[in-house]
Amino acid sequence: MLNLFFPFIFLSIISLLVSVNFKINLNKSYLISILSIPLIIFFIGNFVSLYWAIYIILIISLVFLVINNNYKKIFLISFFKELFIYFVIYFLVILYTTNYFLYKFDEFSEYGIISKLIFSEEELMNNILNIFAKGSPHKINIMGYLNYFFLKTSFSEFKEQILYISQNTLNIIIIKNLLDFISGNIKKIIFFLILFCLSFVLSTGFDKIYLDTTAALLITLIITNQLQEKHSSKYFIIFLSMIFLFSLKTSATIIFIGISSIFIFFYLFEKNYKLISFYLLLILSTFIVEKFYSYNFYLNKNNKN
């Protein structure tokens, strides 16, 4: 069971480094880290085998921890309370998911088979299709790469419980950040509850690995962040959340286009051309991500050799 805590330890180290170096609170740094890690793994996997992505992330994090002048700040007492809360939450997630297995037929669906294929073959899904003729390549399914991080850093064989731990950890980190939005304002609390409940009406809960719950939470996170006062990481969080949403599943891609269009038209009436440019850049970024995924840099390089 101890090995199940290793992903949390690595995630916490990365989050602490983000927090002290970019001067943001630990809640936001956990969110930025858990959204960034699968995107980094996905990006590196376009050029080399996926297991190198894990090594690169962990080695850079550990080296940065050692040589960084801010590393002493990681041990500040002010971090202990938040870290303890996250540790307790993660421990409860492990207990909650004990003896959890994929529902009947789920292990043969995109929810189970993609994570299993990525773990066993250590390639992007597009590469797996071209090399082994397995899976469906047209979906990025970014959650598979977050599951890959948790599976590999737990140093164990493929365990279905870890899929639940991975996705529920992400969902709870998003919820914890959403709770920051509502503090001290009754109107925000009412708005949040309406938006949150509407999101969960369309989702499937925490006992399944379907992606609806995560998509619903990401939509809520994007909208609430857009309504918040400007802070240093506001638009970076929106950017990461939107890219993650786009890469999650096909229906989430349609939602991404809808949200982007709504914000663009809204800020067009507001004549806020900076934010219009931001959302147009987001759309362009997803186009680049899709092209990266479909081009097969890694396969083309190997074929030339």
Coordinates of C-alpha atoms in Angstrom, one line a residue:
M1 CA 0.0 0.0 0.0
L2 CA 2.9 2.4 0.7
N3 CA 3.7 2.5 -3.0
L4 CA 0.3 4.2 -3.6
F5 CA 1.7 7.3 -1.8
F6 CA 4.6 7.8 -4.2
P7 CA 2.6 9.6 -6.9
F8 CA 1.4 12.0 -4.1
I9 CA 5.0 12.6 -2.9
F10 CA 6.2 13.4 -6.4
L11 CA 3.2 15.6 -7.1
S12 CA 3.7 17.4 -3.8
I13 CA 7.4 18.1 -4.6
I14 CA 6.5 19.5 -8.0
S15 CA 3.7 21.6 -6.5
L16 CA 5.9 23.0 -3.7
L17 CA 8.5 24.0 -6.3
V18 CA 5.8 25.8 -8.4
S19 CA 4.5 27.5 -5.3
V20 CA 7.7 28.9 -3.9
N21 CA 9.2 29.9 -7.3
F22 CA 6.1 31.5 -8.8
K23 CA 4.7 32.8 -5.5
I24 CA 1.3 31.3 -5.7
N25 CA -0.6 29.5 -3.0
L26 CA -0.4 25.7 -2.7
N27 CA -3.9 25.1 -3.8
K28 CA -3.2 26.7 -7.2
S29 CA 0.2 25.1 -7.5
Y30 CA -1.3 21.6 -7.0
L31 CA -3.9 22.4 -9.7
I32 CA -1.3 23.8 -12.1
S33 CA 1.0 20.7 -11.5
I34 CA -1.7 18.0 -11.9
L35 CA -2.9 19.7 -15.1
S36 CA 0.6 20.3 -16.5
I37 CA 2.1 16.8 -15.8
P38 CA 0.0 14.8 -18.3
L39 CA 0.3 17.6 -20.9
I40 CA 4.1 17.5 -20.5
I41 CA 4.1 13.7 -20.8
F42 CA 2.0 13.9 -23.9
F43 CA 4.3 16.6 -25.4
I44 CA 7.5 14.6 -24.7
G45 CA 5.8 11.4 -26.0
N46 CA 5.6 13.0 -29.4
F47 CA 9.4 12.7 -29.7
V48 CA 10.5 9.8 -27.5
S49 CA 9.0 6.8 -25.7
L50 CA 6.8 7.8 -22.8
Y51 CA 8.9 6.3 -20.0
W52 CA 11.5 8.9 -20.8
A53 CA 8.9 11.6 -20.0
I54 CA 8.5 10.3 -16.5
Y55 CA 12.3 10.3 -16.0
I56 CA 12.7 13.8 -17.4
I57 CA 10.0 15.2 -15.2
L58 CA 11.3 13.6 -12.0
I59 CA 15.0 14.3 -12.7
I60 CA 14.4 17.9 -13.6
S61 CA 12.2 18.3 -10.4
L62 CA 14.8 16.8 -8.1
V63 CA 17.7 18.7 -9.7
F64 CA 15.7 21.9 -9.5
L65 CA 14.9 21.1 -5.9
V66 CA 18.7 20.7 -5.1
I67 CA 20.1 23.7 -7.0
N68 CA 17.2 26.1 -6.5
N69 CA 17.9 29.0 -4.0
N70 CA 14.3 28.9 -2.9
Y71 CA 14.4 25.2 -1.8
K72 CA 14.5 26.2 1.9
K73 CA 11.1 27.9 1.6
I74 CA 9.6 24.5 0.9
F75 CA 10.2 23.6 4.5
L76 CA 8.3 26.6 5.9
I77 CA 5.8 25.8 8.6
S78 CA 3.1 27.7 6.6
F79 CA 3.1 24.9 4.0
F80 CA 2.7 22.1 6.6
K81 CA -1.0 22.7 7.2
E82 CA -2.0 22.6 3.5
L83 CA 0.3 19.6 2.9
F84 CA -1.3 17.8 5.8
I85 CA -4.8 18.5 4.5
Y86 CA -3.8 17.2 1.0
F87 CA -2.2 14.1 2.6
V88 CA -5.4 13.3 4.5
I89 CA -7.5 13.8 1.4
Y90 CA -5.2 11.5 -0.6
F91 CA -5.2 8.9 2.1
L92 CA -9.1 9.0 2.2
V93 CA -9.1 8.6 -1.6
I94 CA -6.9 5.5 -1.3
L95 CA -9.3 4.1 1.4
Y96 CA -12.4 5.1 -0.7
T97 CA -11.0 3.3 -3.8
T98 CA -9.9 0.1 -2.0
N99 CA -11.1 -2.9 -3.9
Y100 CA -12.4 -0.8 -6.8
F101 CA -12.4 -2.4 -10.2
L102 CA -13.5 -1.3 -13.6
Y103 CA -17.2 -1.9 -14.2
K104 CA -18.3 -4.7 -16.5
F105 CA -17.1 -4.0 -20.1
D106 CA -15.3 -0.7 -19.0
E107 CA -11.9 -2.4 -19.2
F108 CA -12.6 -3.0 -22.9
S109 CA -13.9 0.6 -23.5
E110 CA -11.8 3.7 -24.1
Y111 CA -11.8 4.4 -20.3
G112 CA -10.0 1.2 -19.4
I113 CA -8.2 0.0 -22.5
I114 CA -6.5 3.3 -23.3
S115 CA -4.8 3.6 -19.9
K116 CA -3.8 -0.1 -20.0
L117 CA -2.3 0.3 -23.5
I118 CA -0.4 3.5 -22.7
F119 CA 1.0 1.8 -19.5
S120 CA 2.0 -1.4 -21.2
E121 CA 3.3 -0.1 -24.6
E122 CA 4.6 3.3 -23.2
E123 CA 3.7 5.1 -26.4
L124 CA 1.1 7.7 -27.4
M125 CA -2.2 6.2 -28.5
N126 CA -1.5 7.4 -32.1
N127 CA 1.8 5.5 -32.1
I128 CA 0.2 2.4 -30.5
L129 CA -2.3 2.3 -33.4
N130 CA 0.4 2.6 -36.0
I131 CA 2.9 0.2 -34.4
F132 CA 0.5 -2.4 -32.9
A133 CA -2.8 -1.7 -34.6
K134 CA -4.5 -1.3 -31.2
G135 CA -6.9 1.4 -29.9
S136 CA -8.4 4.5 -31.5
P137 CA -6.0 7.3 -32.5
H138 CA -8.4 10.2 -33.1
K139 CA -8.9 10.9 -29.4
I140 CA -6.0 12.3 -27.4
N141 CA -7.6 11.2 -24.1
I142 CA -5.3 13.3 -21.8
M143 CA -6.5 11.5 -18.7
G144 CA -4.7 8.4 -19.9
Y145 CA -1.4 10.2 -19.5
L146 CA -2.3 11.4 -16.0
N147 CA -3.1 7.8 -15.1
Y148 CA 0.2 6.8 -16.7
F149 CA 2.0 9.2 -14.3
F150 CA 0.3 7.7 -11.3
L151 CA 0.8 4.1 -12.4
K152 CA 4.5 4.5 -13.2
T153 CA 5.4 6.6 -10.1
S154 CA 3.7 4.0 -7.9
F155 CA 6.2 1.5 -9.2
S156 CA 3.6 -1.3 -9.4
E157 CA 1.9 -3.4 -12.0
F158 CA -1.2 -2.1 -13.7
K159 CA -3.8 -1.8 -10.9
E160 CA -7.3 -0.6 -11.7
Q161 CA -7.5 1.1 -8.3
I162 CA -4.8 3.6 -9.3
L163 CA -7.0 4.8 -12.2
Y164 CA -9.6 5.8 -9.6
I165 CA -7.0 7.3 -7.3
S166 CA -5.6 9.4 -10.2
Q167 CA -8.9 10.8 -11.5
N168 CA -10.4 11.4 -8.0
T169 CA -7.2 13.2 -6.9
L170 CA -7.6 15.5 -9.9
N171 CA -11.3 16.0 -9.2
I172 CA -10.8 16.8 -5.6
I173 CA -7.9 19.3 -6.3
I174 CA -10.3 21.1 -8.7
I175 CA -13.0 21.1 -6.1
K176 CA -10.6 22.5 -3.5
N177 CA -9.7 25.3 -5.9
L178 CA -13.4 26.0 -6.6
L179 CA -14.0 26.4 -2.8
D180 CA -11.5 29.3 -2.8
F181 CA -13.8 31.1 -5.2
I182 CA -16.8 31.1 -2.8
S183 CA -15.1 32.3 0.4
G184 CA -16.8 35.3 2.0
N185 CA -19.4 36.2 -0.6
I186 CA -23.0 34.9 -0.4
K187 CA -23.7 35.8 -4.0
K188 CA -20.7 33.8 -5.1
I189 CA -21.8 30.9 -2.9
I190 CA -25.3 30.8 -4.5
F191 CA -23.9 31.1 -8.0
F192 CA -21.3 28.4 -7.3
L193 CA -23.8 26.0 -5.9
I194 CA -26.1 26.4 -8.9
L195 CA -23.2 25.9 -11.4
F196 CA -21.7 23.1 -9.4
C197 CA -25.0 21.2 -9.1
L198 CA -25.9 21.6 -12.7
S199 CA -22.5 20.3 -13.7
F200 CA -22.9 17.2 -11.5
V201 CA -26.4 16.5 -12.8
L202 CA -24.7 15.6 -16.1
S203 CA -21.8 13.6 -14.5
T204 CA -21.4 10.1 -13.2
G205 CA -19.9 10.5 -9.7
F206 CA -16.6 9.4 -8.1
D207 CA -17.1 5.6 -8.3
K208 CA -16.6 5.4 -12.0
I209 CA -13.7 6.4 -14.3
Y210 CA -15.9 8.0 -16.9
L211 CA -14.7 11.5 -17.8
D212 CA -18.0 13.4 -17.3
T213 CA -17.2 14.4 -13.7
T214 CA -13.8 15.8 -14.6
A215 CA -15.3 17.6 -17.6
A216 CA -18.1 19.1 -15.5
L217 CA -15.6 20.3 -12.9
L218 CA -13.3 21.8 -15.5
I219 CA -16.1 23.7 -17.0
T220 CA -17.0 25.1 -13.5
L221 CA -13.4 25.9 -12.9
I222 CA -13.0 27.8 -16.1
I223 CA -16.1 29.9 -15.6
T224 CA -15.4 30.7 -12.0
N225 CA -11.8 31.6 -12.7
Q226 CA -13.0 33.9 -15.5
L227 CA -15.3 35.7 -13.0
Q228 CA -12.5 36.1 -10.4
E229 CA -10.5 39.2 -9.9
K230 CA -7.3 39.1 -11.8
H231 CA -4.4 37.2 -10.1
S232 CA -1.0 36.2 -11.2
S233 CA -2.0 32.6 -12.3
K234 CA -5.6 33.3 -13.4
Y235 CA -5.2 33.0 -17.2
F236 CA -2.5 30.3 -17.0
I237 CA -5.0 28.2 -15.0
I238 CA -7.7 28.9 -17.6
F239 CA -5.3 28.1 -20.4
L240 CA -4.3 24.8 -18.9
S241 CA -7.9 23.9 -18.0
M242 CA -9.1 24.7 -21.5
I243 CA -6.3 22.6 -23.2
F244 CA -7.0 19.8 -20.7
L245 CA -10.8 20.0 -21.5
F246 CA -10.1 20.0 -25.2
S247 CA -7.9 16.9 -24.9
L248 CA -10.2 15.0 -22.6
K249 CA -12.8 13.5 -24.9
T250 CA -14.7 14.3 -28.1
S251 CA -17.8 15.8 -26.4
A252 CA -15.5 17.9 -24.2
T253 CA -13.9 19.3 -27.4
I254 CA -17.3 20.5 -28.6
I255 CA -17.8 22.1 -25.2
F256 CA -14.4 23.8 -25.5
I257 CA -15.4 25.3 -28.8
G258 CA -18.7 26.5 -27.3
I259 CA -17.1 28.1 -24.2
S260 CA -14.4 29.8 -26.3
S261 CA -16.9 31.2 -28.8
I262 CA -19.1 32.5 -25.9
F263 CA -16.2 34.3 -24.3
I264 CA -15.0 35.7 -27.7
F265 CA -18.4 37.1 -28.5
F266 CA -18.9 38.5 -25.0
Y267 CA -15.5 40.3 -25.0
L268 CA -16.2 41.5 -28.6
F269 CA -19.2 43.5 -27.2
E270 CA -17.0 44.6 -24.3
K271 CA -14.3 45.6 -26.8
N272 CA -11.7 43.8 -24.7
Y273 CA -9.3 42.8 -27.5
K274 CA -6.7 41.4 -25.2
L275 CA -9.0 38.7 -23.9
I276 CA -10.3 38.1 -27.5
S277 CA -6.7 37.5 -28.5
F278 CA -6.2 35.2 -25.5
Y279 CA -9.1 32.9 -26.5
L280 CA -8.1 33.0 -30.2
L281 CA -4.6 31.9 -29.1
L282 CA -6.2 29.1 -27.1
I283 CA -8.0 27.8 -30.2
L284 CA -4.8 28.1 -32.2
S285 CA -3.0 26.2 -29.4
T286 CA -5.5 23.3 -29.6
F287 CA -5.0 23.2 -33.4
I288 CA -1.2 22.9 -32.8
V289 CA -1.7 20.2 -30.2
E290 CA -3.9 18.2 -32.6
K291 CA -1.4 18.5 -35.4
F292 CA 1.4 17.5 -33.0
Y293 CA -0.5 14.4 -32.1
S294 CA -1.4 13.4 -35.7
Y295 CA 2.0 14.1 -37.3
N296 CA 3.9 11.2 -35.6
F297 CA 7.3 12.8 -35.0
Y298 CA 8.5 9.8 -33.1
L299 CA 7.4 7.3 -35.7
N300 CA 8.7 9.4 -38.6
K301 CA 12.1 9.7 -36.9
N302 CA 12.3 6.0 -36.3
N303 CA 11.3 5.2 -39.9
K304 CA 14.1 7.4 -41.2
N305 CA 16.6 5.6 -39.1

